[in-house]
CSV table of C-alpha atoms and ligand atoms in Angstrom, one decimal:
chain,number,residue,atom,x,y,z
A,7,MET,CA,10.6,2.7,17.6
A,8,ASN,CA,13.5,1.4,15.6
A,9,ASN,CA,12.6,2.8,12.2
A,10,GLN,CA,15.7,3.7,10.2
A,11,TYR,CA,15.7,7.1,8.6
A,12,LYS,CA,17.8,8.2,5.7
A,13,SER,CA,17.5,10.7,3.0
A,14,VAL,CA,16.7,9.3,-0.3
A,15,PRO,CA,16.4,10.7,-3.8
A,16,VAL,CA,12.7,11.4,-4.3
A,17,LEU,CA,12.1,12.3,-7.9
A,18,PRO,CA,13.0,9.9,-10.7
A,19,SER,CA,14.1,13.0,-12.7
A,20,GLU,CA,16.7,13.7,-10.0
A,21,ILE,CA,18.1,10.2,-10.2
A,22,THR,CA,18.3,9.8,-14.0
A,23,PRO,CA,18.5,12.7,-16.5
A,24,LYS,CA,14.9,13.5,-17.4
A,25,SER,CA,15.3,12.7,-21.1
A,26,LEU,CA,16.7,9.2,-20.3
A,27,TYR,CA,14.0,8.6,-17.7
A,28,LEU,CA,11.2,9.6,-20.1
A,29,SER,CA,12.5,7.6,-23.0
A,30,ARG,CA,12.8,4.5,-20.9
A,31,ARG,CA,9.3,4.9,-19.6
A,32,ASP,CA,7.9,5.6,-23.0
A,33,PHE,CA,9.7,2.6,-24.3
A,34,ILE,CA,8.2,0.3,-21.6
A,35,LYS,CA,4.8,1.8,-22.2
A,36,ALA,CA,5.0,1.2,-25.9
A,37,ALA,CA,6.3,-2.4,-25.4
A,38,GLY,CA,3.4,-3.0,-23.0
A,39,LEU,CA,0.8,-1.8,-25.5
A,40,ALA,CA,2.3,-3.6,-28.4
A,41,ALA,CA,2.4,-7.0,-26.9
A,42,GLY,CA,-0.9,-8.6,-25.9
A,43,SER,CA,-1.4,-8.7,-22.2
A,44,ALA,CA,-1.6,-12.5,-21.9
A,45,LEU,CA,1.4,-12.9,-24.1
A,46,LEU,CA,3.4,-10.4,-22.1
A,47,ALA,CA,2.5,-12.1,-18.9
A,48,ALA,CA,3.7,-15.4,-20.2
A,49,CYS,CA,7.1,-14.2,-21.2
A,50,ALA,CA,7.6,-11.8,-18.3
A,51,PRO,CA,11.2,-10.7,-17.7
A,52,GLN,CA,12.6,-11.6,-14.2
A,53,ALA,CA,12.6,-8.1,-12.7
A,54,ALA,CA,9.7,-6.1,-14.3
A,55,ALA,CA,10.3,-3.1,-12.1
A,56,THR,CA,12.7,-0.6,-13.5
A,57,PRO,CA,15.2,0.6,-10.9
A,58,SER,CA,17.3,3.6,-12.0
A,59,GLY,CA,20.5,1.6,-11.6
A,60,PRO,CA,21.5,-1.9,-10.4
A,61,ILE,CA,18.8,-3.8,-8.5
A,62,PRO,CA,18.9,-2.6,-4.9
A,63,GLN,CA,20.2,-5.1,-2.4
A,64,ALA,CA,19.3,-5.7,1.3
A,65,ASN,CA,22.9,-5.9,2.3
A,66,GLY,CA,22.0,-7.9,5.4
A,67,ARG,CA,19.5,-5.3,6.8
A,68,THR,CA,16.6,-6.5,8.9
A,69,ASP,CA,13.5,-5.2,10.5
A,70,GLU,CA,13.6,-4.5,14.3
A,71,LEU,CA,12.6,-8.1,15.0
A,72,GLY,CA,15.6,-9.4,13.0
A,73,GLY,CA,13.6,-10.4,9.9
A,74,PRO,CA,15.7,-9.9,6.8
A,75,PHE,CA,14.4,-7.5,4.1
A,76,ASN,CA,12.7,-9.3,1.3
A,77,THR,CA,14.5,-9.0,-2.0
A,78,TYR,CA,13.6,-6.3,-4.5
A,79,GLU,CA,12.8,-9.0,-6.9
A,80,ASP,CA,10.3,-10.7,-4.6
A,81,ILE,CA,8.7,-7.4,-3.6
A,82,THR,CA,8.2,-6.4,-7.2
A,83,ASN,CA,7.1,-9.7,-8.7
A,84,TYR,CA,4.7,-11.1,-6.1
A,85,ASN,CA,1.9,-8.6,-5.8
A,86,ASN,CA,-1.7,-8.2,-5.1
A,87,TYR,CA,-3.3,-5.6,-7.4
A,88,TYR,CA,-6.6,-6.8,-8.7
A,89,GLU,CA,-7.1,-3.9,-11.1
A,90,PHE,CA,-4.5,-5.6,-13.2
A,91,THR,CA,-5.0,-9.3,-12.4
A,92,THR,CA,-5.6,-11.7,-9.6
A,93,SER,CA,-2.3,-13.5,-10.5
A,94,LYS,CA,0.4,-12.4,-8.1
A,95,GLU,CA,3.1,-13.0,-10.7
A,96,GLY,CA,1.0,-11.4,-13.4
A,97,VAL,CA,0.8,-7.9,-11.9
A,98,ALA,CA,4.4,-6.8,-12.6
A,99,PRO,CA,4.3,-7.4,-16.4
A,100,LEU,CA,0.7,-6.2,-16.8
A,101,SER,CA,1.4,-2.9,-14.9
A,102,GLN,CA,4.5,-1.7,-16.8
A,103,GLY,CA,2.5,0.4,-19.2
A,104,PHE,CA,0.4,2.1,-16.4
A,105,THR,CA,0.6,5.9,-16.7
A,106,THR,CA,1.7,7.6,-13.4
A,107,SER,CA,2.5,11.0,-14.7
A,108,PRO,CA,0.8,13.5,-14.5
A,109,TRP,CA,-0.8,12.5,-11.2
A,110,THR,CA,-2.8,14.4,-8.6
A,111,VAL,CA,-4.3,13.5,-5.2
A,112,GLU,CA,-7.4,15.3,-4.2
A,113,VAL,CA,-7.8,15.8,-0.5
A,114,TYR,CA,-11.3,17.1,0.3
A,115,GLY,CA,-14.5,16.6,2.3
A,116,LEU,CA,-14.7,17.6,5.9
A,117,VAL,CA,-11.5,19.8,5.9
A,118,ASN,CA,-10.9,23.6,6.2
A,119,LYS,CA,-8.4,23.7,3.4
A,120,PRO,CA,-9.2,21.2,0.6
A,121,LYS,CA,-6.4,20.9,-1.9
A,122,THR,CA,-5.5,18.9,-5.0
A,123,TYR,CA,-1.8,18.1,-4.8
A,124,GLY,CA,0.4,17.3,-7.8
A,125,ILE,CA,2.6,14.3,-7.0
A,126,GLU,CA,5.7,16.5,-7.4
A,127,ASP,CA,4.4,18.7,-4.5
A,128,LEU,CA,3.9,15.7,-2.3
A,129,LEU,CA,7.5,14.5,-3.0
A,130,ARG,CA,9.0,17.9,-2.5
A,131,ASN,CA,7.0,19.4,0.4
A,132,PHE,CA,6.6,16.5,2.8
A,133,THR,CA,9.5,15.0,4.6
A,134,GLN,CA,10.4,11.7,3.0
A,135,GLU,CA,11.8,9.0,5.3
A,136,GLU,CA,12.6,5.3,5.1
A,137,ARG,CA,10.4,3.0,7.2
A,138,ILE,CA,11.0,-0.7,7.5
A,139,TYR,CA,7.6,-2.3,7.8
A,140,ARG,CA,6.3,-5.9,7.7
A,141,LEU,CA,3.4,-6.3,5.3
A,142,ARG,CA,1.1,-9.2,6.4
A,143,CYS,CA,-1.4,-10.4,3.8
A,144,VAL,CA,-4.7,-12.0,5.0
A,145,GLU,CA,-3.6,-14.9,2.8
A,146,ALA,CA,-1.1,-15.7,5.6
A,147,TRP,CA,2.1,-14.7,3.8
A,148,SER,CA,4.3,-11.7,4.7
A,149,MET,CA,7.3,-9.6,3.6
A,150,VAL,CA,9.6,-7.0,5.1
A,151,ILE,CA,9.7,-4.0,2.9
A,152,PRO,CA,11.8,-0.8,3.1
A,153,TRP,CA,9.3,1.9,2.1
A,154,THR,CA,10.0,5.5,1.4
A,155,GLY,CA,7.3,8.0,2.2
A,156,PHE,CA,5.8,10.5,4.6
A,157,THR,CA,3.2,10.3,7.3
A,158,LEU,CA,-0.4,10.6,6.3
A,159,ALA,CA,-0.7,12.8,9.5
A,160,SER,CA,1.6,15.4,8.0
A,161,LEU,CA,-0.7,15.8,5.0
A,162,LEU,CA,-3.9,15.7,7.0
A,163,LYS,CA,-2.6,18.4,9.3
A,164,GLU,CA,-2.1,20.7,6.3
A,165,VAL,CA,-5.7,20.4,5.1
A,166,GLU,CA,-7.1,20.7,8.7
A,167,PRO,CA,-9.9,18.1,9.2
A,168,THR,CA,-12.9,19.7,10.8
A,169,SER,CA,-14.3,18.5,14.1
A,170,ASP,CA,-17.0,16.5,12.2
A,171,ALA,CA,-14.4,14.4,10.4
A,172,LYS,CA,-14.3,10.9,11.9
A,173,PHE,CA,-13.0,8.6,9.1
A,174,VAL,CA,-10.8,8.9,6.0
A,175,ARG,CA,-11.8,7.3,2.7
A,176,PHE,CA,-9.3,6.5,0.0
A,177,GLU,CA,-9.8,5.7,-3.6
A,178,THR,CA,-7.6,4.2,-6.3
A,179,VAL,CA,-7.5,5.5,-9.8
A,180,SER,CA,-9.8,3.8,-12.3
A,181,ARG,CA,-8.3,3.3,-15.7
A,182,PRO,CA,-10.2,0.6,-17.6
A,183,ASP,CA,-7.9,1.0,-20.7
A,184,GLU,CA,-4.8,0.3,-18.6
A,185,MET,CA,-6.2,-2.0,-15.9
A,186,PRO,CA,-7.7,-5.2,-17.4
A,187,GLY,CA,-8.8,-6.5,-14.0
A,188,LEU,CA,-11.5,-3.7,-13.8
A,189,LYS,CA,-13.5,-5.9,-16.2
A,190,SER,CA,-14.3,-8.3,-13.3
A,191,ALA,CA,-17.8,-7.5,-12.3
A,192,PHE,CA,-17.4,-9.3,-9.0
A,193,TYR,CA,-15.8,-6.3,-7.2
A,194,SER,CA,-17.2,-2.8,-6.7
A,195,TRP,CA,-14.6,-0.7,-8.4
A,196,PRO,CA,-13.0,1.7,-7.9
A,197,TYR,CA,-10.9,0.1,-5.0
A,198,GLN,CA,-11.8,2.0,-1.9
A,199,GLU,CA,-10.5,1.7,1.6
A,200,GLY,CA,-11.0,3.5,4.9
A,201,LEU,CA,-9.4,4.3,8.3
A,202,ARG,CA,-10.7,5.8,11.4
A,203,LEU,CA,-9.3,9.3,11.8
A,204,ASP,CA,-7.1,8.3,14.8
A,205,GLU,CA,-5.7,5.4,12.8
A,206,ALA,CA,-5.0,7.7,9.9
A,207,MET,CA,-3.2,10.2,12.2
A,208,ASN,CA,-1.1,7.5,13.9
A,209,ASP,CA,2.6,8.0,13.2
A,210,LEU,CA,2.9,4.5,11.7
A,211,THR,CA,0.5,5.3,8.8
A,212,LEU,CA,2.4,6.2,5.7
A,213,LEU,CA,1.8,7.5,2.3
A,214,ALA,CA,4.5,5.6,0.5
A,215,THR,CA,6.1,7.0,-2.7
A,216,GLY,CA,8.9,4.4,-3.1
A,217,LEU,CA,10.7,1.3,-1.9
A,218,TYR,CA,14.3,0.3,-1.5
A,219,GLY,CA,15.2,4.0,-2.2
A,220,GLU,CA,13.6,3.8,-5.7
A,221,PRO,CA,10.5,5.5,-7.0
A,222,MET,CA,7.4,3.3,-6.3
A,223,PRO,CA,7.2,0.5,-8.9
A,224,ASN,CA,3.9,0.4,-10.7
A,225,GLN,CA,3.0,-3.0,-9.4
A,226,ASN,CA,3.4,-1.8,-5.8
A,227,GLY,CA,1.1,1.1,-6.3
A,228,ALA,CA,2.9,3.9,-8.1
A,229,PRO,CA,3.1,6.8,-7.7
A,230,ILE,CA,1.6,6.9,-4.1
A,231,ARG,CA,-0.1,4.4,-1.9
A,232,VAL,CA,-1.1,3.9,1.8
A,233,VAL,CA,0.9,1.6,4.1
A,234,VAL,CA,-0.8,0.7,7.4
A,235,PRO,CA,1.6,-1.9,8.9
A,236,TRP,CA,-0.6,-3.3,11.7
A,237,LYS,CA,-3.5,-4.2,9.4
A,238,TYR,CA,-3.8,-6.9,6.8
A,239,GLY,CA,-2.3,-5.9,3.5
A,240,PHE,CA,-5.5,-5.1,1.7
A,241,LYS,CA,-6.0,-2.0,3.8
A,242,SER,CA,-2.8,-0.6,2.2
A,243,ILE,CA,-4.5,0.8,-0.9
A,244,LYS,CA,-2.5,1.5,-4.0
A,245,SER,CA,-2.3,4.3,-6.6
A,246,ILE,CA,-4.5,6.7,-4.7
A,247,VAL,CA,-6.2,9.7,-6.3
A,248,LYS,CA,-8.7,10.7,-3.6
A,249,ILE,CA,-8.5,11.2,0.1
A,250,GLU,CA,-11.8,12.2,1.6
A,251,LEU,CA,-12.5,13.1,5.2
A,252,VAL,CA,-16.0,11.9,6.1
A,253,ASP,CA,-18.3,11.5,9.2
A,254,TYR,CA,-19.3,7.9,8.4
A,255,GLN,CA,-17.5,4.6,8.3
A,256,PRO,CA,-16.7,4.2,4.6
A,257,SER,CA,-17.4,1.1,2.7
A,258,THR,CA,-14.4,-0.8,1.5
A,259,LEU,CA,-13.9,-3.1,-1.5
A,260,TRP,CA,-13.2,-6.2,0.5
A,261,ASN,CA,-15.9,-5.6,3.0
A,262,ASP,CA,-18.4,-5.1,0.2
A,263,ALA,CA,-17.2,-8.3,-1.5
A,264,ASN,CA,-17.3,-10.5,1.5
A,265,PRO,CA,-18.2,-8.9,4.9
A,266,ARG,CA,-17.9,-12.2,6.8
A,267,GLU,CA,-14.2,-12.6,5.8
A,268,TYR,CA,-13.1,-8.9,5.7
A,269,GLY,CA,-14.1,-6.5,8.4
A,270,PHE,CA,-13.6,-2.7,8.4
A,271,TYR,CA,-10.8,-2.8,11.0
A,272,SER,CA,-8.8,-5.8,9.7
A,273,ASN,CA,-6.2,-5.5,12.4
A,274,VAL,CA,-3.7,-8.4,12.2
A,275,ASN,CA,-5.0,-10.8,14.9
A,276,PRO,CA,-3.5,-14.3,15.3
A,277,GLU,CA,-6.5,-15.2,17.5
A,278,ARG,CA,-9.2,-14.6,15.1
A,279,PRO,CA,-9.0,-17.0,12.2
A,280,HIS,CA,-10.1,-16.0,8.7
A,281,PRO,CA,-13.3,-18.1,8.2
A,282,ARG,CA,-11.4,-20.4,5.8
A,283,TRP,CA,-8.0,-20.6,7.4
A,284,SER,CA,-5.9,-19.8,10.6
A,285,GLN,CA,-4.2,-16.5,11.0
A,286,ALA,CA,-1.9,-17.8,13.8
A,287,SER,CA,1.2,-18.2,11.6
A,288,GLU,CA,2.5,-16.8,8.4
A,289,ARG,CA,4.9,-17.7,5.6
A,290,ARG,CA,7.6,-15.1,5.1
A,291,ILE,CA,8.1,-15.0,1.4
A,292,GLY,CA,11.6,-16.4,0.6
A,293,GLU,CA,11.7,-18.6,3.7
A,294,LEU,CA,10.6,-22.2,4.3
A,295,SER,CA,9.6,-22.4,7.9
A,296,ARG,CA,6.6,-20.5,9.1
A,297,ARG,CA,6.6,-17.6,11.6
A,298,GLU,CA,4.2,-17.0,14.4
A,299,THR,CA,1.9,-14.1,13.7
A,300,LEU,CA,2.1,-11.3,16.2
A,301,PRO,CA,-0.9,-9.3,17.4
A,302,PHE,CA,-1.1,-6.1,15.4
A,303,ASN,CA,1.7,-7.5,13.2
A,304,GLY,CA,4.2,-6.7,16.0
A,305,TYR,CA,3.2,-3.1,16.3
A,306,ALA,CA,0.9,-3.5,19.4
A,307,GLU,CA,3.0,-1.1,21.5
A,308,GLN,CA,2.3,1.7,19.1
A,309,VAL,CA,-1.4,1.0,18.2
A,310,ALA,CA,-3.2,-1.4,20.7
A,311,HIS,CA,-4.4,1.6,22.7
A,312,LEU,CA,-6.5,2.8,19.7
A,313,TYR,CA,-8.8,-0.2,20.3
A,314,ASP,CA,-9.2,0.0,24.1
A,315,GLY,CA,-12.7,-1.1,25.1
A,316,MET,CA,-13.4,-2.7,21.7
A,317,ASP,CA,-14.0,-6.5,21.3
A,318,LEU,CA,-11.6,-7.3,18.5
A,319,MET,CA,-13.2,-10.7,17.9
A,320,VAL,CA,-16.4,-8.9,17.0
A,321,GLU,CA,-15.0,-5.8,15.4
A,322,TYR,CA,-12.5,-7.6,13.1
B,403,LIG,N1,-5.8,-0.6,-5.4
B,403,LIG,C1,-5.4,-1.7,-4.9
B,403,LIG,N2,-4.7,-1.7,-3.7
B,403,LIG,C2,-4.3,-2.8,-3.1
B,403,LIG,C3,-4.7,-4.1,-3.6
B,403,LIG,C4,-5.5,-4.1,-4.9
B,403,LIG,O1,-5.8,-5.2,-5.4
B,403,LIG,N3,-5.8,-2.9,-5.4
B,403,LIG,N4,-4.3,-5.3,-3.0
B,403,LIG,C5,-4.0,-5.1,-1.5
B,403,LIG,C6,-3.5,-6.4,-1.0
B,403,LIG,S1,-4.6,-7.6,-0.7
B,403,LIG,C7,-2.2,-6.4,-0.6
B,403,LIG,S2,-1.6,-7.8,0.2
B,403,LIG,C8,-1.2,-5.3,-0.8
B,403,LIG,C9,0.0,-5.9,-1.6
B,403,LIG,O2,0.9,-4.9,-1.7
B,403,LIG,P1,2.3,-5.2,-2.5
B,403,LIG,O3,1.9,-5.8,-3.9
B,403,LIG,O4,3.0,-3.9,-2.7
B,403,LIG,O5,3.1,-6.2,-1.7
B,403,LIG,O6,-1.8,-4.3,-1.6
B,403,LIG,C10,-3.1,-3.9,-1.3
B,403,LIG,N5,-3.6,-2.8,-2.0
B,404,LIG,MO1,-3.5,-9.1,0.9
């Protein structure tokens, strides 16, 4: 594996004096509440994320396949986060007033040591590393993103799943007053996702708390989200508040909405077209020519064995 590791500042309060940090966040929050959401979307500033200093640069860095990092601006202004809006450019401005502190993540269900973690515990007590991952959306675009986070496995080991635990169910926070998209009755909120326990324990599966060495921007799923790089992007659930170990295959928002188009596994598979379009190639955001899509998004060596004996055209 060619993941790059480096130590990064983990708490916003360690990067910027707390008073400055809080006042900027409070200011943004106030601005977001004062302006109407539609109005705010229409006159969105270029970079709606709020890095602690200058906008981070890729400086020529690439993933292990030579794909250049996407820019911080692209990563933070072209988002899928339906709790806010279905417009990819609209998420950044609409999410700036989202409250991410205080924040807790409840880890419970079929475990010996259930625990509710404060976000500060998760940042301090788990080893944060940088991981360069491709994110491949089912809509056939992709990005290369330098995430910061820690393995889901390291957290699950601490709570000790029992022998009955077979799957992990994740849930996003539900805040109707801050998330206008929750009004859409088409989806079964709150956003839920699931992984098989062995997928969740795989070393690639990350709980990401930042990107480009910065705290996670709201539009990318602050303060903590899942990143599963060999699956279509919708499996990488944002702003999680619950992690439940269960003995059944959990239902997921996209599978509920359209089971023919979105299966439980959703492994990136160039050979299995989405019912409405091909998955054989992808458009890397920021590039003109298309790239060939790789099985398991290029991570086959690390994860293909998890599916030995399964027909991936049927269990998609
Ligand atoms: N809670 C929640 N998580 C979510 C989504 C969402 O709408 N709500 N969209 C998913 C989809 S479809 C994609 S492609 C990725 C996008 O992540 P990004 O905006 O950080 O690139 O987030 C995923 N996680
Ligand atoms: Mo997606």
